[in-house]
mmCIF file of C-alpha atoms in Angstrom:
data_model
loop_
_atom_site.group_PDB
_atom_site.id
_atom_site.type_symbol
_atom_site.label_atom_id
_atom_site.label_comp_id
_atom_site.label_asym_id
_atom_site.label_seq_id
_atom_site.Cartn_x
_atom_site.Cartn_y
_atom_site.Cartn_z
ATOM 1 C CA MET A 1 14.871 9.876 -17.830
ATOM 2 C CA ASP A 2 15.780 6.885 -15.664
ATOM 3 C CA ASP A 3 12.255 6.859 -14.189
ATOM 4 C CA LEU A 4 10.424 6.644 -17.532
ATOM 5 C CA HIS A 5 6.936 5.124 -17.179
ATOM 6 C CA GLU A 6 4.161 4.328 -19.655
ATOM 7 C CA TRP A 7 0.567 5.338 -18.865
ATOM 8 C CA VAL A 8 -2.887 4.238 -19.969
ATOM 9 C CA SER A 9 -5.595 6.901 -20.173
ATOM 10 C CA LEU A 10 -9.290 6.070 -19.778
ATOM 11 C CA ARG A 11 -12.430 8.199 -19.579
ATOM 12 C CA ASP A 12 -15.412 6.904 -17.598
ATOM 13 C CA ASP A 13 -19.122 7.600 -18.016
ATOM 14 C CA GLU A 14 -18.867 10.588 -15.659
ATOM 15 C CA ALA A 15 -16.227 12.156 -17.946
ATOM 16 C CA THR A 16 -13.514 11.613 -15.334
ATOM 17 C CA VAL A 17 -10.120 10.895 -16.872
ATOM 18 C CA TRP A 18 -8.149 8.044 -15.333
ATOM 19 C CA LEU A 19 -4.409 7.798 -15.827
ATOM 20 C CA LEU A 20 -2.944 4.466 -14.750
ATOM 21 C CA ASP A 21 0.754 3.747 -14.388
ATOM 22 C CA ALA A 22 0.981 0.765 -16.719
ATOM 23 C CA THR A 23 4.704 0.372 -16.147
ATOM 24 C CA PHE A 24 4.230 -0.342 -12.456
ATOM 25 C CA LEU A 25 0.890 -2.137 -12.719
ATOM 26 C CA THR A 26 2.278 -4.604 -15.268
ATOM 27 C CA SER A 27 5.491 -5.111 -13.284
ATOM 28 C CA ASN A 28 6.096 -8.119 -11.035
ATOM 29 C CA TRP A 29 6.533 -6.185 -7.781
ATOM 30 C CA ARG A 30 5.275 -7.779 -4.587
ATOM 31 C CA CYS A 31 5.601 -7.091 -0.886
ATOM 32 C CA ILE A 32 8.611 -8.979 0.490
ATOM 33 C CA TYR A 33 7.848 -8.378 4.156
ATOM 34 C CA GLY A 34 9.784 -10.973 6.150
ATOM 35 C CA GLU A 35 11.613 -12.092 3.002
ATOM 36 C CA GLY A 36 14.488 -9.658 2.908
ATOM 37 C CA CYS A 37 12.642 -6.346 3.237
ATOM 38 C CA SER A 38 15.210 -3.928 4.652
ATOM 39 C CA GLY A 39 12.647 -1.659 6.285
ATOM 40 C CA VAL A 40 12.388 2.111 6.059
ATOM 41 C CA GLY A 41 14.881 3.109 8.720
ATOM 42 C CA HIS A 42 18.186 4.886 8.323
ATOM 43 C CA GLN A 43 20.041 1.609 7.796
ATOM 44 C CA PRO A 44 19.222 -1.922 6.617
ATOM 45 C CA GLU A 45 17.462 -3.850 9.402
ATOM 46 C CA PRO A 46 15.761 -6.887 7.822
ATOM 47 C CA GLU A 47 16.096 -8.822 11.072
ATOM 48 C CA LEU A 48 13.583 -6.472 12.760
ATOM 49 C CA GLU A 49 10.888 -7.398 10.208
ATOM 50 C CA GLN A 50 9.294 -3.969 10.515
ATOM 51 C CA GLY A 51 8.743 -3.387 6.824
ATOM 52 C CA CYS A 52 7.134 0.027 6.344
ATOM 53 C CA CYS A 53 5.513 -0.106 9.799
ATOM 54 C CA SER A 54 8.261 1.683 11.715
ATOM 55 C CA HIS A 55 6.487 5.029 11.787
ATOM 56 C CA GLY A 56 2.932 3.972 12.532
ATOM 57 C CA ALA A 57 0.068 4.555 10.113
ATOM 58 C CA HIS A 58 -1.472 7.967 9.490
ATOM 59 C CA LEU A 59 -5.252 7.634 9.442
ATOM 60 C CA SER A 60 -7.026 9.367 6.581
ATOM 61 C CA ASP A 61 -10.110 10.535 8.510
ATOM 62 C CA ASP A 62 -12.475 9.698 11.364
ATOM 63 C CA ASP A 63 -14.055 6.872 9.364
ATOM 64 C CA ASP A 64 -10.658 5.287 8.884
ATOM 65 C CA ARG A 65 -9.974 5.589 12.609
ATOM 66 C CA GLU A 66 -13.303 4.090 13.657
ATOM 67 C CA ARG A 67 -13.011 1.229 11.196
ATOM 68 C CA VAL A 68 -9.536 0.302 12.435
ATOM 69 C CA LEU A 69 -10.688 0.417 16.051
ATOM 70 C CA HIS A 70 -13.693 -1.735 15.201
ATOM 71 C CA PHE A 71 -11.530 -4.476 13.747
ATOM 72 C CA ALA A 72 -8.956 -4.064 16.497
ATOM 73 C CA SER A 73 -11.725 -4.990 18.940
ATOM 74 C CA ARG A 74 -11.894 -8.391 17.237
ATOM 75 C CA LEU A 75 -8.225 -9.137 17.876
ATOM 76 C CA THR A 76 -7.294 -11.613 20.563
ATOM 77 C CA ALA A 77 -4.095 -12.083 22.525
ATOM 78 C CA GLN A 78 -3.240 -14.833 20.047
ATOM 79 C CA ASP A 79 -3.576 -12.371 17.159
ATOM 80 C CA TRP A 80 -1.945 -9.314 18.660
ATOM 81 C CA GLN A 81 1.244 -9.061 20.655
ATOM 82 C CA TYR A 82 0.191 -5.779 22.259
ATOM 83 C CA CYS A 83 -3.427 -6.697 22.781
ATOM 84 C CA THR A 84 -5.160 -4.342 25.203
ATOM 85 C CA ASP A 85 -8.617 -4.054 26.741
ATOM 86 C CA ASP A 86 -8.634 -0.337 25.970
ATOM 87 C CA ILE A 87 -8.239 -0.308 22.210
ATOM 88 C CA SER A 88 -8.654 3.481 22.087
ATOM 89 C CA ASN A 89 -5.003 3.620 23.157
ATOM 90 C CA ALA A 90 -4.055 2.042 19.848
ATOM 91 C CA VAL A 91 -4.553 5.363 18.056
ATOM 92 C CA GLU A 92 -3.399 8.850 18.953
ATOM 93 C CA VAL A 93 -3.262 12.388 17.592
ATOM 94 C CA ASP A 94 -0.028 14.052 16.545
ATOM 95 C CA ALA A 95 1.014 17.687 16.933
ATOM 96 C CA ASP A 96 -0.748 18.597 13.685
ATOM 97 C CA GLY A 97 -4.023 17.084 14.850
ATOM 98 C CA ASP A 98 -3.762 14.086 12.545
ATOM 99 C CA GLY A 99 -4.744 10.624 13.743
ATOM 100 C CA LEU A 100 -2.250 7.801 13.606
ATOM 101 C CA THR A 101 -1.672 4.413 15.105
ATOM 102 C CA ALA A 102 0.326 4.449 18.318
ATOM 103 C CA LYS A 103 3.921 3.218 18.428
ATOM 104 C CA VAL A 104 5.503 0.680 20.761
ATOM 105 C CA ASP A 105 9.262 0.168 20.798
ATOM 106 C CA SER A 106 9.785 2.240 17.649
ATOM 107 C CA ALA A 107 7.127 0.634 15.461
ATOM 108 C CA CYS A 108 3.353 0.462 14.962
ATOM 109 C CA ILE A 109 1.431 -1.005 17.871
ATOM 110 C CA PHE A 110 -0.301 -3.423 15.496
ATOM 111 C CA LEU A 111 3.011 -4.888 14.316
ATOM 112 C CA ASN A 112 3.770 -8.247 15.894
ATOM 113 C CA ARG A 113 7.506 -8.683 16.353
ATOM 114 C CA PRO A 114 9.481 -11.732 15.171
ATOM 115 C CA ASP A 115 9.493 -13.274 18.658
ATOM 116 C CA PHE A 116 5.691 -13.279 18.973
ATOM 117 C CA GLY A 117 4.204 -16.777 19.132
ATOM 118 C CA GLY A 118 1.214 -15.798 17.030
ATOM 119 C CA GLY A 119 3.448 -14.824 14.124
ATOM 120 C CA ALA A 120 5.246 -11.687 12.986
ATOM 121 C CA GLY A 121 3.558 -9.023 10.900
ATOM 122 C CA CYS A 122 0.487 -6.824 11.024
ATOM 123 C CA ALA A 123 -1.967 -8.209 13.588
ATOM 124 C CA LEU A 124 -4.895 -6.803 11.620
ATOM 125 C CA HIS A 125 -3.691 -8.380 8.385
ATOM 126 C CA ARG A 126 -3.060 -11.770 9.961
ATOM 127 C CA ALA A 127 -6.401 -11.821 11.812
ATOM 128 C CA ALA A 128 -8.315 -10.886 8.660
ATOM 129 C CA LEU A 129 -6.798 -13.869 6.851
ATOM 130 C CA ARG A 130 -7.575 -16.134 9.803
ATOM 131 C CA HIS A 131 -11.224 -15.058 9.597
ATOM 132 C CA GLY A 132 -11.281 -15.570 5.825
ATOM 133 C CA GLU A 133 -11.741 -11.829 5.237
ATOM 134 C CA ARG A 134 -9.853 -9.237 3.211
ATOM 135 C CA PRO A 135 -6.953 -7.508 5.005
ATOM 136 C CA LEU A 136 -7.816 -4.283 3.166
ATOM 137 C CA ASP A 137 -11.091 -4.121 5.083
ATOM 138 C CA TRP A 138 -9.287 -4.311 8.434
ATOM 139 C CA LYS A 139 -6.168 -2.191 7.942
ATOM 140 C CA PRO A 140 -5.642 1.594 7.844
ATOM 141 C CA GLU A 141 -6.185 2.914 4.332
ATOM 142 C CA VAL A 142 -2.578 3.913 3.805
ATOM 143 C CA CYS A 143 -1.437 0.404 4.738
ATOM 144 C CA TRP A 144 -3.577 -1.558 2.308
ATOM 145 C CA GLN A 145 -2.998 0.942 -0.490
ATOM 146 C CA LEU A 146 0.794 0.795 -0.417
ATOM 147 C CA PRO A 147 2.597 0.796 -2.765
ATOM 148 C CA LEU A 148 -0.262 2.271 -4.790
ATOM 149 C CA ARG A 149 -1.188 5.936 -4.632
ATOM 150 C CA LEU A 150 -4.313 7.616 -6.020
ATOM 151 C CA ASP A 151 -4.073 11.354 -6.684
ATOM 152 C CA ASN A 152 -6.721 13.628 -8.166
ATOM 153 C CA TYR A 153 -6.516 16.919 -10.005
ATOM 154 C CA THR A 154 -9.134 19.367 -11.244
ATOM 155 C CA ASP A 155 -8.175 21.876 -13.934
ATOM 156 C CA ASP A 156 -9.572 25.367 -14.436
ATOM 157 C CA ASN A 157 -12.385 23.980 -16.589
ATOM 158 C CA GLY A 158 -13.494 21.490 -13.965
ATOM 159 C CA GLN A 159 -11.999 18.450 -15.692
ATOM 160 C CA VAL A 160 -11.199 15.821 -13.065
ATOM 161 C CA THR A 161 -8.191 13.569 -13.579
ATOM 162 C CA MET A 162 -7.504 10.613 -11.300
ATOM 163 C CA LEU A 163 -3.936 9.332 -11.268
ATOM 164 C CA LEU A 164 -3.119 5.802 -10.069
ATOM 165 C CA ARG A 165 0.606 5.234 -9.721
ATOM 166 C CA GLU A 166 3.290 3.649 -7.617
ATOM 167 C CA TRP A 167 4.093 5.188 -4.250
ATOM 168 C CA LYS A 168 7.401 7.015 -4.498
ATOM 169 C CA ARG A 169 9.923 7.706 -1.783
ATOM 170 C CA ALA A 170 9.022 11.410 -2.053
ATOM 171 C CA ASP A 171 5.392 10.640 -1.168
ATOM 172 C CA TRP A 172 6.506 10.113 2.433
ATOM 173 C CA GLY A 173 7.474 13.775 2.647
ATOM 174 C CA ALA A 174 10.835 15.014 3.842
ATOM 175 C CA GLY A 175 11.346 11.847 5.887
ATOM 176 C CA GLY A 176 11.320 9.696 2.775
ATOM 177 C CA ALA A 177 14.687 11.076 1.724
ATOM 178 C CA GLU A 178 16.172 9.542 4.864
ATOM 179 C CA PHE A 179 15.030 6.007 4.031
ATOM 180 C CA HIS A 180 18.061 3.939 3.125
ATOM 181 C CA TRP A 181 15.788 1.760 0.980
ATOM 182 C CA TRP A 182 12.375 1.851 -0.633
ATOM 183 C CA CYS A 183 10.853 -1.271 -2.151
ATOM 184 C CA THR A 184 9.671 0.112 -5.506
ATOM 185 C CA GLU A 185 13.223 1.260 -6.194
ATOM 186 C CA ASP A 186 14.894 -2.114 -5.641
ATOM 187 C CA ASP A 187 14.770 -5.106 -7.942
ATOM 188 C CA THR A 188 14.722 -7.504 -4.975
ATOM 189 C CA ALA A 189 10.992 -6.736 -4.592
ATOM 190 C CA PHE A 190 10.194 -7.450 -8.249
ATOM 191 C CA VAL A 191 9.992 -11.209 -7.934
ATOM 192 C CA ASP A 192 6.359 -12.268 -8.403
ATOM 193 C CA GLN A 193 5.194 -14.547 -11.189
ATOM 194 C CA ARG A 194 2.212 -12.297 -11.888
ATOM 195 C CA SER A 195 1.684 -8.601 -12.485
ATOM 196 C CA VAL A 196 0.679 -6.065 -9.844
ATOM 197 C CA PHE A 197 -2.697 -5.432 -11.493
ATOM 198 C CA GLU A 198 -3.477 -9.129 -10.959
ATOM 199 C CA THR A 199 -2.061 -9.651 -7.459
ATOM 200 C CA MET A 200 -3.531 -6.375 -6.143
ATOM 201 C CA ARG A 201 -6.836 -6.636 -7.967
ATOM 202 C CA ASP A 202 -8.985 -6.045 -4.868
ATOM 203 C CA GLU A 203 -6.986 -2.995 -3.833
ATOM 204 C CA ILE A 204 -7.073 -1.474 -7.308
ATOM 205 C CA VAL A 205 -10.814 -2.075 -7.685
ATOM 206 C CA GLU A 206 -11.325 -0.412 -4.302
ATOM 207 C CA LEU A 207 -9.414 2.627 -5.535
ATOM 208 C CA VAL A 208 -10.647 3.027 -9.113
ATOM 209 C CA GLY A 209 -13.816 0.938 -9.363
ATOM 210 C CA ARG A 210 -14.630 -2.246 -11.248
ATOM 211 C CA ASP A 211 -15.274 -0.618 -14.634
ATOM 212 C CA VAL A 212 -11.938 1.187 -14.791
ATOM 213 C CA TYR A 213 -10.098 -1.892 -13.561
ATOM 214 C CA ASP A 214 -11.768 -4.120 -16.152
ATOM 215 C CA ALA A 215 -11.042 -1.656 -18.953
ATOM 216 C CA PHE A 216 -7.377 -1.528 -17.984
ATOM 217 C CA SER A 217 -7.158 -5.301 -17.575
ATOM 218 C CA ASN A 218 -8.765 -5.901 -20.965
ATOM 219 C CA HIS A 219 -6.391 -3.416 -22.584
ATOM 220 C CA VAL A 220 -3.381 -5.195 -21.106
ATOM 221 C CA ALA A 221 -4.725 -8.575 -22.209
ATOM 222 C CA ALA A 222 -5.164 -7.287 -25.747
ATOM 223 C CA ARG A 223 -1.650 -5.861 -25.918
ATOM 224 C CA GLY A 224 0.268 -8.286 -23.726
ATOM 225 C CA VAL A 225 2.247 -7.379 -20.632
ATOM 226 C CA ALA A 226 5.607 -7.558 -22.372
ATOM 227 C CA VAL A 227 4.931 -4.635 -24.708
ATOM 228 C CA PHE A 228 4.767 -2.037 -21.935
ATOM 229 C CA VAL A 229 7.821 -0.055 -20.895
ATOM 230 C CA ALA A 230 9.707 -2.116 -18.326
ATOM 231 C CA HIS A 231 9.923 -0.845 -14.775
ATOM 232 C CA PRO A 232 13.105 1.175 -14.074
ATOM 233 C CA THR A 233 14.357 -1.502 -11.674
ATOM 234 C CA HIS A 234 14.489 -3.959 -14.569
ATOM 235 C CA ARG A 235 16.342 -1.457 -16.735
ATOM 236 C CA THR A 236 18.891 -0.322 -14.169
ATOM 237 C CA GLY A 237 19.268 -3.336 -11.899
ATOM 238 C CA GLY A 238 17.829 -1.494 -8.859
#
């Protein structure tokens, strides 16, 4: 029972049930890329500043691919360490026929390395901020969603349930078991002054819609963050 979480259940006007992981959403997790993130390799490598970009990003569909390529075309050599005139080379297809971003030197082609003059980190993310736009509009879906995951289930009676929760190590498939570290399991990433549902508001609204987000936010405000079951990292010390 070490991974005990508390959930909030909502039903929208379309009779869809939404289950939201209140334990994670009211936690103070934040991305610590470049601030001690150990990466998702087989050993701690914070000096590489690869974060969860070591394996490239799997693209959800053709729309995801075309959107990423569109924004990649706006990148300049000052934005992107591996800037290329032929941006189609930035994505490829794996053996299973799935699209993903290409890799250069064992990490995503869009990841600027620490020695890059334009700054380390995702070139798409950095360029979006420079243009005053949202990184979630520029990046592959899996990248802006992490560490959130939206699952859906339909029972035998046609009842649809949408489940918004934290992304677990197991969600990476068999490879996730080989990660020496995963951020939602370590208390070093739970250092923000605000809750996830506040800091990731845009991402959550994109996933569940404004009405569901507002209902959840109002519920939390009425109860208070402190009354929800604490995240396991705060109970076990990571």
